[in-house]
Amino acid sequence: MRKNYKLQLVFTFFFIITLNAQQKTEPVFKDGEAQIVEAFNTPDQWIRHDLWVETEFDTDGDKKLDRMHVSVTRPYQTETEGLKLPVIYVSSPYFAGVAPDVEGLFWNVKHEIGEQPKPRVQVEVTRTGKRPIISNSHIKKWVPRGYIVVHSSSPGTGLSQGAPTVGGDNESLAPKAVIDWLCGRIDGYTSPTGNEKISAFWSTGKVGMTGTSYNGTIPLAAATTGVEGLEAIIPIAPNTSYYHYYRSNGLVRSPGGYLGEDIDVLYDFIHSGDESKRAYNNKTVRDTEMKNGMDRITGDYNDFWAGRDYLNDMKPMKAALLMSHGFNDWNVMPEHSYRIYKRAKEMGIPAQIYYHQGSHGGPPPMKIMNRWFTKYLHGIENGVEKDPKSWIVRENKPYGEPVPYVDYPNPDATDVILYPNSGGTKIGELSNKKVVDKNTETLIDDYTFSGDSLAKLKSSTHRLLYVTPKFTDDIHISGVPKVTIKLASSKPAANLSVWLVSLPWNEEVSKSLKKRTVQITDNIITRGWADPQNHASLTKSEPLKPGKFYTISFDLQPDDQIIKKGQQIGLMIFSSDNQFTLLPQSGTELTIDLSETSIVIPVVGGKKAFNTAIR
């Protein structure tokens, strides 16, 4: 009897253990994607707390290692059931607020090229936010699917210590430290200055990062450190080089929509950290390092800019890369994503790229992101690495309906070389037949004319426009067009702007809707800018000798666009672009040698497809 009682107790004990094990909440996967688990989808029961992670640097001059402010949102089962989950980590300089857009914050752009600009207005940020929450972004998307979401403020912002450097090394090492903490390699602390420690006992040590714009730059910055545990990143419209963001082939060139912004402006805009440290940070970062390095006089590429170009730091990187960008993003332009994607492939890193036809921002469809993180964070063999390398949203289609391609650029795209013929002040011809005899045409700079208006004019002395015959079939451009221009300037310095446009220019107005029906993919195909003074070197400009001809070659922005039959491609060359460049006094003359000027356009089907379309 006693023996039977003992056996019953043992049986009951193991039954309870088994039942508890059966009831333990776990992530659920279907078709290679993490599913919403109702037991995780309980926001009112999520555990939310904050902490500080100590870094390996001191950038605010207090002789103490800077600590980053971190917040955590996790399912309660990580506390009650001992559940460990992978982490989606988002870091930003914006979480604690930004500076007001006051008059004079941006640099004055109305001056001659090479002239010292007038000082601008410097502003202060009023910090916002309340502990323990740094941000609510991404939590509703990922926590119910079996992830923990972690946020941190980047150095010198919010309650994170240190100084913002806008692409400096500390902005790579800060997220590295947080990942080291998530993987159990370093300590976290319950306060910014105390010694009470806190561990990430709920983390599997598998971390993914994502974010948009600056928040998309930080995942790449972290990945370039090669930190163990960062398995996958999804940068969305990331700034991958601050030179490419604020300069273009030697030219001082603003990001679209922010004429006169430069790296020191962005520093002021995000500097929401400890008020008592701001004077030191301003002096060492903005008023010394940036002032001495950014160089708004020549626009040359130098060590300052090289240190803020993540392409130069990619050697240690191994995190699987899913890149996202818009082809009509004229803020952080599409070259930023393509250059990193291209290098990642060359390095053998798992990489895919998603491009839509819209402007700034825009993540890949949830299905694509879910499969990416499911594979690399949960370890589910869903075959995502065998999916198409490239996803392109076609013209006028929703972001969620990309077309899969073998790769980007389209492997079937080959170069078509086109040459301008005479008549550019009206509408000259752009053909695949090169001009043999030297033939020059001249334009006169006048920034009061926008690029849009110049493209629409039937004649103008302020631009040269060369147009293909009307297409009888669609033409598919995929890749990076490149222009070569031989020119002479009437002054020692001049802007050079090039637009590739689709004509006739669409300005349709819907009579029923009483509004314009122009799509973002209409009219502008791609564009680019350069400083002719950098014709021989990106790192050393030289004044132009008036009347002397120089040859300059540079890439336009990457694109993948189908130009419909009935349209024409136009190559427009002009000087100052009043949406992007400095705006010197009008009157500079640029003379173009048409016999040594050309544009290379990557066309799917190459010369055969192009020639068929213009018959």
Steps between C-alpha positions, in 0.01 A plus 500: 500500500778740601692400191199573278458840669861591423457390140189715475688803635781447248248461218315815606827697521609402151149563367511856633849558355386363166183709504697815579741424220208449264345831606822700467457777245723475195530686167295347218613477138304440183623512141837619626361799689455576869128516579315719747464303822200614703683434827767750387243747365422646842635857508361567847712214634823575314794570726655840431812623674813704430869487585841632396777315317860613542703552182875503432520875426475837671388773259356761738824576682404390853772232517233230544395242245176605333189298578215447252137520608315181402135399533354151474154374405449125547220246546427422863581133431868596498456563871247235604605208279871558457439554128791630294435682173700677228515879491398764246713802587437859386730792581449866415614857570139619460317327786542788749403781266672728249578870462242745365534606137583864567587754233872494425556144627610390151797644316435786260553357149479826307867569445778425254653152488815493712393802704493485881132493600359719773462341847170324563273495807573229758213351699436288810276195538244477779510136607171309510389156619435321826664192646492208460369532143741623235277413204193296409617433145495141373362347818153419364656347191757272660419423865182304414710293258738381768768767514626740763529860379785714631550872441794724577578869458823558312794681667429851624125470448224444753636342817796342321832652600771622265491721193326461166761481225274434197677195363800495732640178648300532822177466303618153391643397837188605695264243342784247513508543879124448526531180295789385717269547800216313330742214440621495861854623437482827694295643786195722493415736784174611656609865504725732297765526773439218748651152530186285536516254211228357279526216251310408184414150628203487260707539182602210277802703385355533149447865404356669192493873432281720286393863463445775245732784393743579788338211689586286197859622495566376853436129419763526226735685737463220756548231236829653383648423844451128436341462844404141583128445540386756243364247254293708260419861416225669299612861435227713340617803300827512697760774468810293428741788439467852631712623210250356254222657704643854510732501196487365147812435293679794663197728500340645812153352450212500749266207563166549326257710699771639729684763298794625706515207742844364586641259753531764774134590455404138557722498811306793645172341396556179702706620799240427770739358762610628840485881498806523724712320240382691195756781516789252500341295222432808288858618537667166425266356238307775321736796536827312456478161330207586273602859434851393398393193304172564319646754254217689331763687295630224269261209565794259470498150648742493796583300813210653689252371242683170449454432871125538453471271198386154610616343174854548633415306820331191359786247527387355840131492402320165488135572590251392233385812313149578374518852357201723422481828310292716265620590152345844535653574838673833439579542869711191568557405138486139374877476449530471879340155507637371171866560581472300825291222344753465217794474740315255728444266205866525404589403858274194491259638762139380457334803341175603335372840393147641481437813295171684464425792271415743780686759704671487840432200722281200431586157646483173309171310524449332838526155341852569374617650831338221698669229295835679541484523878339155534795341324785692660364562851281197568708264289204364303618355167248675275725530192499881503863499389383334176235767432554749216775750579299796382144621556382796291164671535391590151361839400168601659480178701459468880813460710378157609505354148864485388608300197781250567812521284816292490700801618542875484602634259306268273758253362347543153580872496796608288634843417354718227715804418315808381647822359358854485472677166463872440196706589507464880382852580178390330461121486796320350524135402631227732603200291734202489699671224802693619569851370826478309585867451557726799181685576446718806190644662477745789260545790479791746451430868191648664381338822165683487394233250425166666597172338132418452432825316809461280397149395157625397620796291514456124807721493729657758851640515525367858512130418591257223244227430549201271218253437469152349243415237158401634499138618278249324562241775559523872861548612615351831788684667672306779825610661719807528514743206832678451562829326819636343511870418776708346448861598654843542391761753511877478592510871743310725212310665155384395225257597424215262159335514370219281146367485373202304134567429201334338322717244246633422491643853182385672290774659160335458214627712199281573183693413289282729740513795614855422861417586824401333530129421875498453667191648836510677649287222398752235741758361825456697677169434819574691752777555847588621730789588874569487767764545705540180791609723520133609525368146833328579466422869229478764750591772667800332309759303668760282359829366388486139680710242226696325460377144701180552321170441492226765346154491304378802323166544263406782212270587140608520279344767410129464160429350270226379222644292294406198463789256175446318464503124404843373751663736851630430812512714657842537851587618493846659821680592489819704700672772340600833215282626296714736372196689848368586807715422655828605341791317769733361423818309356423159704533185763225510528340156562129447603396151454131419705313239234267360753281317647393838177483698287188554277314741505127569159356589461136616204360305346156539563335164775751424553653156262261331209596724581869470534495122174308467322758716609801291414357157 
